[in-house]
Coordinates of C-alpha atoms and ligand atoms in Angstrom, one line a residue:
X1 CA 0.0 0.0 0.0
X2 CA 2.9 2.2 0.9
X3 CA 4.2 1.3 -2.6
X4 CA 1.1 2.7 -4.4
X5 CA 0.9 6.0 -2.7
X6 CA 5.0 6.1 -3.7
X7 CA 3.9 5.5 -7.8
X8 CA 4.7 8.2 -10.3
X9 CA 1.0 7.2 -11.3
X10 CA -0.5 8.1 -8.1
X11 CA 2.0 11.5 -7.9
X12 CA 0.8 12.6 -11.2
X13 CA -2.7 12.0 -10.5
X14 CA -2.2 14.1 -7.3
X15 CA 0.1 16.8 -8.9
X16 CA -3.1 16.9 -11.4
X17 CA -5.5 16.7 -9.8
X18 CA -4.7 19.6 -7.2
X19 CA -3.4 21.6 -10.1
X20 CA -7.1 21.2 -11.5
X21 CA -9.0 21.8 -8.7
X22 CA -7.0 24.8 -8.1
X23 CA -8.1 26.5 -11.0
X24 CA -11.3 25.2 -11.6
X25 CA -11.9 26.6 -7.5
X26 CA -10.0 30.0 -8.4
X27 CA -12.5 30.3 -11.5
X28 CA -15.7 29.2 -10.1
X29 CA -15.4 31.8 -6.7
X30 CA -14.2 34.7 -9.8
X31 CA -17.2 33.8 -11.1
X32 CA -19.7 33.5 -8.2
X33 CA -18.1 37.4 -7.2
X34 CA -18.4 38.6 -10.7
X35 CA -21.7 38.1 -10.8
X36 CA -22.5 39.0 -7.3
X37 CA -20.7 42.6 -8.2
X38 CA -22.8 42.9 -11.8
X39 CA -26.3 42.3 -10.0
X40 CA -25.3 44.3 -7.6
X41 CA -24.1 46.6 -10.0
X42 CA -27.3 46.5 -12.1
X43 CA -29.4 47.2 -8.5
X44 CA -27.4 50.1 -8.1
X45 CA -27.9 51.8 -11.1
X46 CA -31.4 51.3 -11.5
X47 CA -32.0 52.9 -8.3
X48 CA -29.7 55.7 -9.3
X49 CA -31.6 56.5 -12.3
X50 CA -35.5 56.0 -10.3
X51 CA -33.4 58.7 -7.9
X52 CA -32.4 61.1 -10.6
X53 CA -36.2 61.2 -12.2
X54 CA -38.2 61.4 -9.3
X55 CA -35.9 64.5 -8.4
X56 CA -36.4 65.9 -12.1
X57 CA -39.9 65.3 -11.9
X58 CA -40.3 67.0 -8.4
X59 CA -38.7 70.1 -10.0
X60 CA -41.3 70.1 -12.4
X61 CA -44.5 69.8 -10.6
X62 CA -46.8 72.3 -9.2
X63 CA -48.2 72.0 -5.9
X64 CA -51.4 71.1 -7.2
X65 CA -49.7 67.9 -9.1
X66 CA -47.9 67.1 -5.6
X67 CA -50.5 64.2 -4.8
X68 CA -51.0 63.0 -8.0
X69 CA -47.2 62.6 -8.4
X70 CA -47.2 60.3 -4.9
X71 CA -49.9 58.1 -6.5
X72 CA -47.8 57.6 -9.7
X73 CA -45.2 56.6 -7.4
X74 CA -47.3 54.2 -5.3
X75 CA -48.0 52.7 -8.4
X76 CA -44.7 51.8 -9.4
X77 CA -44.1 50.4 -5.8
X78 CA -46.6 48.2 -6.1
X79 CA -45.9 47.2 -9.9
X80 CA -42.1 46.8 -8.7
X81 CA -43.3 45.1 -5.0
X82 CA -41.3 41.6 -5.5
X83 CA -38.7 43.6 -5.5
X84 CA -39.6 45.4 -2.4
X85 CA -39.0 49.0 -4.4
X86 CA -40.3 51.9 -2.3
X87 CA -39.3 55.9 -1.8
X88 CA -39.2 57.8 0.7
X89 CA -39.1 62.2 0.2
X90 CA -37.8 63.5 3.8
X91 CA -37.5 66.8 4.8
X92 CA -33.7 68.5 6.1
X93 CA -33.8 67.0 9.5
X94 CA -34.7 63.7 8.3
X95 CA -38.6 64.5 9.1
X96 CA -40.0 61.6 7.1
X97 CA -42.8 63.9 4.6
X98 CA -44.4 61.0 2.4
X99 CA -43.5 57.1 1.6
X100 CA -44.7 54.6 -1.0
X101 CA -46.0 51.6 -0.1
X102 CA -43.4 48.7 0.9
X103 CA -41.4 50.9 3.1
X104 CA -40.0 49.0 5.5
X105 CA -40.8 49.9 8.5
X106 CA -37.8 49.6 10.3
X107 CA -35.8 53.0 11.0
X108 CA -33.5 53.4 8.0
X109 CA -30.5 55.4 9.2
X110 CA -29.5 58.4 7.0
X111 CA -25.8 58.4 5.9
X112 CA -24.5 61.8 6.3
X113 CA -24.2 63.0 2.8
X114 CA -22.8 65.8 0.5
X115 CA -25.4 67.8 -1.1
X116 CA -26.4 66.1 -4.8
X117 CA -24.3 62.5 -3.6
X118 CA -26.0 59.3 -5.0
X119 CA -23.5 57.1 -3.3
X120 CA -25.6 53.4 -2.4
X121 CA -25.3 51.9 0.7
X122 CA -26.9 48.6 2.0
X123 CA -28.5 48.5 5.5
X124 CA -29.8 45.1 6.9
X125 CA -31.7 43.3 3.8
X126 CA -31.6 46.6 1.9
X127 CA -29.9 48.5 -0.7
X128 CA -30.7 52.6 -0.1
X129 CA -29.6 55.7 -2.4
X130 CA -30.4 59.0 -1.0
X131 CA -30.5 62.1 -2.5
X132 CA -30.0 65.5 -0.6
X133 CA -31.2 68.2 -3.0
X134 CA -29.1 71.8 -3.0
X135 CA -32.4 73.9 -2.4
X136 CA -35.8 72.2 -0.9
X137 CA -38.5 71.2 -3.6
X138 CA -42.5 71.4 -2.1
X139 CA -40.6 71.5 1.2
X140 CA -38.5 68.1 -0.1
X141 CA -35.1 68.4 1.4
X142 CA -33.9 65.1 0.4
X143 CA -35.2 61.5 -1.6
X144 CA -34.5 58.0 -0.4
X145 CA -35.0 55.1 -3.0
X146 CA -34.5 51.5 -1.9
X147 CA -35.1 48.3 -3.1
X148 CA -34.8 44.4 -0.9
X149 CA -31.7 42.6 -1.7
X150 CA -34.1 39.3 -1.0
X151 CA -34.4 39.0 -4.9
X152 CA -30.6 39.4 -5.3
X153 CA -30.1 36.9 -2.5
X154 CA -32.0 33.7 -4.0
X155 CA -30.1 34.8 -7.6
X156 CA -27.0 34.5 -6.1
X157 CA -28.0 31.7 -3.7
X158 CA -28.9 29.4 -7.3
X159 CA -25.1 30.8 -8.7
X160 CA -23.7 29.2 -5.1
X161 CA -26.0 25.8 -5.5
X162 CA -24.7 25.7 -9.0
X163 CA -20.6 26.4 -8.2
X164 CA -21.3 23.9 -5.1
X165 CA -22.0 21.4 -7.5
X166 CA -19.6 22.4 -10.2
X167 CA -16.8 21.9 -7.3
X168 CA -18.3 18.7 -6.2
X169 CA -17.7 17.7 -10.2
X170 CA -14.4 18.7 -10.2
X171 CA -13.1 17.3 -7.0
X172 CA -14.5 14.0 -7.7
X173 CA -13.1 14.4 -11.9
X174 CA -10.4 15.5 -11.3
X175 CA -8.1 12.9 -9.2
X176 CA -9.9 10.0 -11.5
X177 CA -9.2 11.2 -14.6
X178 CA -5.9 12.3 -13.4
X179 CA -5.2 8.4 -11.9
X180 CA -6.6 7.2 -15.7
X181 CA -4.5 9.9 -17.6
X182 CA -1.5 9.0 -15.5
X183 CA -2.1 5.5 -16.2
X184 CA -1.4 5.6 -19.9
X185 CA 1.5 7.5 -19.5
X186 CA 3.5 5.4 -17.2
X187 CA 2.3 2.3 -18.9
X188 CA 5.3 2.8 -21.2
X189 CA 7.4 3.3 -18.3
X190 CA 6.3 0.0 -17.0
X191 CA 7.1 -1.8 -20.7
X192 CA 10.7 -0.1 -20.2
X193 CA 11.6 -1.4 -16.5
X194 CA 9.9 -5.2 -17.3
X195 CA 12.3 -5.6 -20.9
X196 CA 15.2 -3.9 -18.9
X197 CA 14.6 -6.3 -15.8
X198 CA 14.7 -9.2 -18.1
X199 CA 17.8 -8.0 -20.1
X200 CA 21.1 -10.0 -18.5
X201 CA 24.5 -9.8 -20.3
X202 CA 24.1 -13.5 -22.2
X203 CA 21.2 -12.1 -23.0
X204 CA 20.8 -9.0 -25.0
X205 CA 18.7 -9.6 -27.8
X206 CA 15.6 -7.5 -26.4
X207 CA 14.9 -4.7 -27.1
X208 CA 12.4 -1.8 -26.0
X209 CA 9.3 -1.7 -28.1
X210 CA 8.8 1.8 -29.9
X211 CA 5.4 3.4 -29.5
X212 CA 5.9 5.7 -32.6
X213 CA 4.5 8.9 -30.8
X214 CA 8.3 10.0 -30.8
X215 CA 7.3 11.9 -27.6
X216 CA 10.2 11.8 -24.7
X217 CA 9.3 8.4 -23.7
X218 CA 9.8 6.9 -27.4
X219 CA 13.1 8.6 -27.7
X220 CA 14.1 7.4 -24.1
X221 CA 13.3 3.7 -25.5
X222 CA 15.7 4.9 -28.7
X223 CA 18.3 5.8 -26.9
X224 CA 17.9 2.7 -23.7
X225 CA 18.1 0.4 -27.3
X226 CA 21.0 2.1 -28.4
X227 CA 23.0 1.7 -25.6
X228 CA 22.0 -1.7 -25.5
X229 CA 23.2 -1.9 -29.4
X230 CA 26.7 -0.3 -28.5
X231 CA 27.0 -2.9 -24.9
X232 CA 26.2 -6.3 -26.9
X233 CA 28.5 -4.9 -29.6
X234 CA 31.1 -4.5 -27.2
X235 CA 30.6 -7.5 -24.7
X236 CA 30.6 -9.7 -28.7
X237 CA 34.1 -7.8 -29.1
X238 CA 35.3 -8.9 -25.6
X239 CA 33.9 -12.2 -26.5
X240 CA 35.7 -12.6 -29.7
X241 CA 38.7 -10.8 -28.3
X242 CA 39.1 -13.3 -25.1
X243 CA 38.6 -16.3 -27.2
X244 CA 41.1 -15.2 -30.2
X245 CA 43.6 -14.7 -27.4
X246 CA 43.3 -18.2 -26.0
X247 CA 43.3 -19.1 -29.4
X248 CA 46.7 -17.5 -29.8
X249 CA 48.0 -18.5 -26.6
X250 CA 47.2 -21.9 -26.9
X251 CA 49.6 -22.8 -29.3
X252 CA 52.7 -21.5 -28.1
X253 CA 51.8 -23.5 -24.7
X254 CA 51.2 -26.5 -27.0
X255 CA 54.8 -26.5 -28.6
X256 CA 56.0 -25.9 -25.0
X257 CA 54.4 -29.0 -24.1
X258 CA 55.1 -31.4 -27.1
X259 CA 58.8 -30.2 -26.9
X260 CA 58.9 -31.1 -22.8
X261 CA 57.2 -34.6 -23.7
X262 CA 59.5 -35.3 -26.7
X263 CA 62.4 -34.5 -24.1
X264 CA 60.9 -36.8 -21.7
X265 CA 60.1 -39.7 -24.1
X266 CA 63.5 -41.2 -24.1
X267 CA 66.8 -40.7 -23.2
X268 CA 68.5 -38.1 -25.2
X269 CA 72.0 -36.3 -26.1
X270 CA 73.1 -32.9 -24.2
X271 CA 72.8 -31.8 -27.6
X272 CA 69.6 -32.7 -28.4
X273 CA 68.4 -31.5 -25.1
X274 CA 69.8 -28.1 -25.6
X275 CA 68.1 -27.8 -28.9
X276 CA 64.9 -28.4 -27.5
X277 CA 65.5 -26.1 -24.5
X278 CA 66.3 -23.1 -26.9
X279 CA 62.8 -24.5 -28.8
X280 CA 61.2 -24.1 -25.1
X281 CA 63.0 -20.5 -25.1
X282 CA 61.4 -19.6 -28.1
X283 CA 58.0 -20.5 -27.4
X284 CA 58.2 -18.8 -24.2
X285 CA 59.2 -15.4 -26.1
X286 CA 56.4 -16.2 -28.4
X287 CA 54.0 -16.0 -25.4
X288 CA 56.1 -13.6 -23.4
X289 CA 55.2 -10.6 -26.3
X290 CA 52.3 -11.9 -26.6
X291 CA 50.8 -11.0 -23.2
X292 CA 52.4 -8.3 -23.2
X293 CA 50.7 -6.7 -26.2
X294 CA 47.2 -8.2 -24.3
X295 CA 48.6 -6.5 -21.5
X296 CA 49.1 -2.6 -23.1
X297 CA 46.1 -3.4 -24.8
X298 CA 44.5 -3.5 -21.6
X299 CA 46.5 -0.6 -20.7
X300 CA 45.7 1.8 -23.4
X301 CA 41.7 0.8 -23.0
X302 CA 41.6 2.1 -19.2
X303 CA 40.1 5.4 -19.0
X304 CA 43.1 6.8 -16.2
X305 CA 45.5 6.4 -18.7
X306 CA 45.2 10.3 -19.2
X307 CA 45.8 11.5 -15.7
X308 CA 49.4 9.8 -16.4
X309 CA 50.3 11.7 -18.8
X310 CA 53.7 13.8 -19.7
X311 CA 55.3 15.6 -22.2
X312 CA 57.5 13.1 -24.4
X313 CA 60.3 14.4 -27.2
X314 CA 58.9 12.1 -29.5
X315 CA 61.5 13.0 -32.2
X316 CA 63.7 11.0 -29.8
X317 CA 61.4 8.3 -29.9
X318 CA 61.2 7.8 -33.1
X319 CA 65.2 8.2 -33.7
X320 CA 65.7 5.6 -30.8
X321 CA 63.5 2.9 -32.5
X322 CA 64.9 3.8 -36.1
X323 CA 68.5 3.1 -33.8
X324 CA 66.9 -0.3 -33.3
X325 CA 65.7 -1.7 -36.3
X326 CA 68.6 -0.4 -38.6
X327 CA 70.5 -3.7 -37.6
X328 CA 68.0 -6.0 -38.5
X329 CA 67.1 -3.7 -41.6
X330 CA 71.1 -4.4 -42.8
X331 CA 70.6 -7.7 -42.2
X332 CA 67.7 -8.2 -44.6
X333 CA 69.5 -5.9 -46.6
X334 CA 66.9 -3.2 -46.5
X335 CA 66.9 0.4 -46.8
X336 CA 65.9 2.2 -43.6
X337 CA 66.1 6.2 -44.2
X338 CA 64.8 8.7 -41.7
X339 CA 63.7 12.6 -41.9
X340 CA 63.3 13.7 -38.2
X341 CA 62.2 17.5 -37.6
X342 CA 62.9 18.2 -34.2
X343 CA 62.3 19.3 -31.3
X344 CA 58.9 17.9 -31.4
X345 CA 56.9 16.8 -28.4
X346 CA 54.2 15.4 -27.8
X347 CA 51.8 15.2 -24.7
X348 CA 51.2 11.3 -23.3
X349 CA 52.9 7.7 -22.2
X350 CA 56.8 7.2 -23.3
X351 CA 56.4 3.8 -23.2
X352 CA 53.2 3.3 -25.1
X353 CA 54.0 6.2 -27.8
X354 CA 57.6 3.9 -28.3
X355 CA 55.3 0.9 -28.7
X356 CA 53.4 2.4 -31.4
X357 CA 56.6 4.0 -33.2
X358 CA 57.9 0.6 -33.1
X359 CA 55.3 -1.8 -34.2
X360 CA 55.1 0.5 -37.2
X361 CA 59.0 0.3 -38.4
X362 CA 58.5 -3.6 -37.4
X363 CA 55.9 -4.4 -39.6
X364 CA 57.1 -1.8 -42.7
X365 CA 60.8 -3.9 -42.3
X366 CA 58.4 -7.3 -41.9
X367 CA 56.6 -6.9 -44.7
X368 CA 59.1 -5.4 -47.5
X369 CA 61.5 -8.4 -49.3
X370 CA 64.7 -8.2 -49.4
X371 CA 66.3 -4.7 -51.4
X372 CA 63.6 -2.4 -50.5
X373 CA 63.1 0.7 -48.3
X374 CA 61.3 2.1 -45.6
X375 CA 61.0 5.4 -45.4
X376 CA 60.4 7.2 -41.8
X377 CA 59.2 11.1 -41.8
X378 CA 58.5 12.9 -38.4
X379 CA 56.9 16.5 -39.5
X380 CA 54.9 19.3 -38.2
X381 CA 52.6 21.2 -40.7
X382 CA 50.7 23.1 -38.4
X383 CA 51.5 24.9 -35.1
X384 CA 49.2 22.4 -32.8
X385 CA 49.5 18.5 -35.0
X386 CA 52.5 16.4 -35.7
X387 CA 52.8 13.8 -39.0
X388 CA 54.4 10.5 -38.5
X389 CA 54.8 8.6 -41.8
X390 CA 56.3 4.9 -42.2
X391 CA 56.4 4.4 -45.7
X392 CA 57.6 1.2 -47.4
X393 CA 57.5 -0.8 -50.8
X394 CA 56.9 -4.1 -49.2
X395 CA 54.0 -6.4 -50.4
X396 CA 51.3 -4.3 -49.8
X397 CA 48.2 -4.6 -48.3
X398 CA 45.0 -5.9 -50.7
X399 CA 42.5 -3.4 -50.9
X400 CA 39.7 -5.8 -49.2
X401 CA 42.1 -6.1 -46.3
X402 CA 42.3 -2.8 -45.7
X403 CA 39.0 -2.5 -43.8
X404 CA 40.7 -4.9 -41.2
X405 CA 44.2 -4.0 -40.6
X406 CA 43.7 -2.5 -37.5
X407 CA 41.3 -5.5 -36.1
X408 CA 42.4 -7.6 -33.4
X409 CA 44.6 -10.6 -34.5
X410 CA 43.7 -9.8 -37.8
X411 CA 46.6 -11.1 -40.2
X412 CA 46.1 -10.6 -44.2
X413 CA 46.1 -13.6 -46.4
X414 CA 49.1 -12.6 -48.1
X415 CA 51.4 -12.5 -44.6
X416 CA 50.2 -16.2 -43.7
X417 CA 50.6 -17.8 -47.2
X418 CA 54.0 -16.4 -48.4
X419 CA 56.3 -19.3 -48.9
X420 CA 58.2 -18.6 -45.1
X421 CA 55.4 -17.2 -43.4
X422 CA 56.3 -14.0 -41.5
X423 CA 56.0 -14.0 -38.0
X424 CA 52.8 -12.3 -36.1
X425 CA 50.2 -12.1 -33.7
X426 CA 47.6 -9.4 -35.3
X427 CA 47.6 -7.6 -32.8
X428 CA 50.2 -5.0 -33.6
X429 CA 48.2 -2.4 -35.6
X430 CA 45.4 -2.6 -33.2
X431 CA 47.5 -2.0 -30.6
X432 CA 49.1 1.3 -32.6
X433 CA 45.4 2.4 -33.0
X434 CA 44.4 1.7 -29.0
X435 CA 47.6 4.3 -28.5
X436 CA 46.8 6.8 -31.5
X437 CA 43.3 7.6 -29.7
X438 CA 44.6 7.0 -25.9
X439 CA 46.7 10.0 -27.2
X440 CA 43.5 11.8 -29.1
X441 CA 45.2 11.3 -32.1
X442 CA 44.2 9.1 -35.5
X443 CA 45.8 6.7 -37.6
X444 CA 45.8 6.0 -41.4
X445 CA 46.3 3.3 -43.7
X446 CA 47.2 3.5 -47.7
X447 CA 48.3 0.6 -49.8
X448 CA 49.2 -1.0 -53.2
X449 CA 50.9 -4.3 -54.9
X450 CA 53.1 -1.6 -56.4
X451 CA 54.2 1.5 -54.4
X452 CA 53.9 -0.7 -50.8
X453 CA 52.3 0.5 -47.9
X454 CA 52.5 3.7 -45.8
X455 CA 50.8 4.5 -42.4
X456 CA 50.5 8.3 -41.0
X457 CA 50.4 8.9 -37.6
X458 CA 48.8 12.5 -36.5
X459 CA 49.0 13.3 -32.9
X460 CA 48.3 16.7 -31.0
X461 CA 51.7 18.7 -30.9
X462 CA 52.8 19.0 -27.4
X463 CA 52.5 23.1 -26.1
X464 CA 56.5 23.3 -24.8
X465 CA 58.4 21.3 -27.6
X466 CA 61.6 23.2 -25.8
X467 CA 61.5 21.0 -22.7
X468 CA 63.1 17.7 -22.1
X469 CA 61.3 16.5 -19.6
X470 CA 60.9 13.0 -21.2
X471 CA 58.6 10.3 -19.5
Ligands
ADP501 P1 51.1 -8.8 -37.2 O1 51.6 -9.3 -35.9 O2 50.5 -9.9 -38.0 O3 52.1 -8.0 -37.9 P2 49.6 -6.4 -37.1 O4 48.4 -6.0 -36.4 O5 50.8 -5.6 -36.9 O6 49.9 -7.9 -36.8 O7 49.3 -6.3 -38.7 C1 48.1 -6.9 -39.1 C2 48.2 -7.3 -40.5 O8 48.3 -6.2 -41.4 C3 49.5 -8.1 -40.8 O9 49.3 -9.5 -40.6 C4 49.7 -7.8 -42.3 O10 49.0 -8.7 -43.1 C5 49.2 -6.4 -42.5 N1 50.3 -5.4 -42.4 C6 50.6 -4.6 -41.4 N2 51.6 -3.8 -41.8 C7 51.9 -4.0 -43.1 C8 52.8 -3.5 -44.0 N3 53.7 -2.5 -43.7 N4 52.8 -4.0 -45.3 C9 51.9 -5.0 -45.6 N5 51.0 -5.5 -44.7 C10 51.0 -5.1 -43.5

């Protein structure tokens, strides 16, 4: 029962309904007082005018018309007596001279008045204008017109029966159609909390249903379903990601193992034991760089990773890892040429942005046969952005390939199926990208059979390239 009182139903039925009620009470009283004021209003001037011609007519009569004048008026009082309409001519000191029939016969007191003042005034059940005239007429010093308020009272006592009832309406109406209103709205609600309660994270097929009204609650439904969109997205990426992974890990630990059981199998040379210890050594390299590229990939997803940021000369970055690989480059008797504008920093990880600089030069020397070049450029064409380009004129990448490059343990066809297979988990590039927009930088990818591949890294230019602090 608490519950119910607590429902956004019941609340916006009660925010409603007292919201109605308000008004409708605010309009009804308006009402009942408006037309209180115009009978009332009406009254008065009716009796103002009856004042103003008796007084016009007085001035006009002779003496001898005097009487006759008092039986027109008696007429009138009786013609007007539902109304209780009756005159009174007084003389200065209030001397009652003459009065119509229907005079009340209480005392009516006698507002003191300026001379020629019509102002009405209400006395027990009766509204009163008196008139005191500048200079006495057939020895009338002043008129008194009045009228009962009975009649106005039962008028205005039917507008009270009728707003009585009209409130009676309303306060009844108004919370139940307010509860039924409510009802339809948060019926939508209701649809949104029962799909979301079912939704678990194996199961995120459901989705909201759409009303079409594309009021607030349709749109709240778009956007709860595209959330939903972007997390089963996601939790299919982790899915994929986790399973590739044990994929990849797998089969190093499986020539760990086979070399182990070979050594076990049967007595063997020192020799041949050595040979499968440096196999054993191998492996374990293989999975060594292999968790840790899972590892930084973890890294570079974590949100904090900006809060440890620095400022890094990454023209020394870059010349360090070209340092590296020119070695292996002689070996495989490639070209490796480097144009380095310096100083040039740039704001984020050392250790990550060295990752990134690396895996490219690694893959450009991977994937380029023996007598080509790789080409490394570090530039800075505007004031705020720096250009890293690793260009090459290896085997390219094929154009439906591209798409993928920088997926997760994506390798192309053509790096598996050369005659030695070149050596790689996939995970490389995606790692390069994880860093690029860790650093709120991009990453770019063009290729051909012919002129070879070339990636460009832009990154925000650090604001100090003059310091060395290095992180
Ligand atoms: P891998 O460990 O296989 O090198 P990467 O993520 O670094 O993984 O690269 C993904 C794939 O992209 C590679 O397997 C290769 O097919 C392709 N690739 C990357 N760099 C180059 C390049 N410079 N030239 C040709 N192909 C490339």
């Amino acid at each position: 029962m608490k519950r119910f009182w607590k429902t956004l139903r019941v609340r916006l039925a009660i925010w409603n309904a007292g919201a109605v009620i308000l008004t409708a009470m605010v309009t009804l009283i308006g009402l009942q007082q408006g037309v209180r004021w115009a009978l009332l209003h009406e009254m008065d001037q009716l009796l103002i005018e009856d004042i103003e011609e008796i007084t016009l007519t007085l001035k006009e009569l002779s003496a001898a018309e005097f009487d006759n004048y008092t039986e027109e008026l008696n007429r009138k009082a009786i013609v007007h007596r539902h109304h209780g309409w009756f005159v009174e001519l007084l003389s200065r000191d209030q001397t009652l001279l003459w009065k119509s029939v229907a005079t009340p016969e209480t005392a009516l007191p006698f507002p003191a008045l300026k001379v020629d003042s019509r102002k009405p005034y209400t006395f027990e059940n009766y509204r009163l204008v008196v008139r005191q005239l500048k200079s006495p007429i057939h020895n009338v010093e002043a008129i008194r017109v009045g009228s009962s308020l009975t009649f106005l009272s039962e008028d205005l006592a039917i507008i009270d029966r009728f707003v009585l009832m009209a409130a009676g309406f309303v306060l009844v109406l108004a919370p139940l159609s307010g509860f039924l209103l409510a009802g339809r709205t948060v019926r939508s609600i209701g649809d949104i909390i029962q799909t979301a309660a079912r939704l678990r994270p194996s199961h995120l097929d459901e989705r909201l249903p759409l009303r079409g009204t594309e009021d607030e609650l349709d749109q709240l439904a778009k956007t709860v379903n595209g959330l939903l969109d972007r997390i089963a997205t996601y939790l299919q990426q982790k899915r994929d990601f986790l399973a590739n992974a044990a994929h990849e890990l797998r089969t190093p630990l499986a020539a760990i193992r086979s070399s182990v059981e070979v050594a076990l199998n049967s007595n063997r040379s020192v020799e041949e034991y050595q040979e499968l210890l440096i196999d054993i050594i191998d492996e374990g390299s293989a999975l060594e760089t292999l968790v840790n590229q899972l590892l930084l990939i973890s890294e570079t997803e974590a949100e904090k990773i900006n809060s440890d940021f620095g400022t890094v000369m990454f023209h020394e970055v870059v010349q360090k890892a070209i340092d590296m690989f020119v070695g292996v480059a002689e070996t495989r008797e490639i070209t490796l040429e480097a144009r380095i504008e310096k100083p040039l920093t740039v704001p984020g990880i050392r250790g990550h942005l060295r990752q990134l600089v690396n895996n490219l030069i690694d893959n450009a020397i991977k994937y380029t046969p023996t007598g080509g070049k790789v080409t490394v450029t570090l530039t800075a064409p505007h004031a705020n952005l720096i250009h890293l380009d690793v260009q090459d004129n290896g085997i390219g990448i094929a154009p439906e390939d591209l798409p993928h490059v920088f997926d997760r343990f994506f390798r192309a066809e053509r790096s598996r199926t050369r005659q030695q297979e070149i050596v790689g988990t996939g995970l490389g590039l995606s790692i390069c990208q994880a860093v690029v927009s860790a650093h709120k930088g991009s990453i770019t990818c063009h290729s051909s059979s012919e002129s070879g591949t070339c990636f460009t890294v832009r990154l925000p230019r650090g604001e100090n390239d003059i310091s060395h602090s290095g992180v």
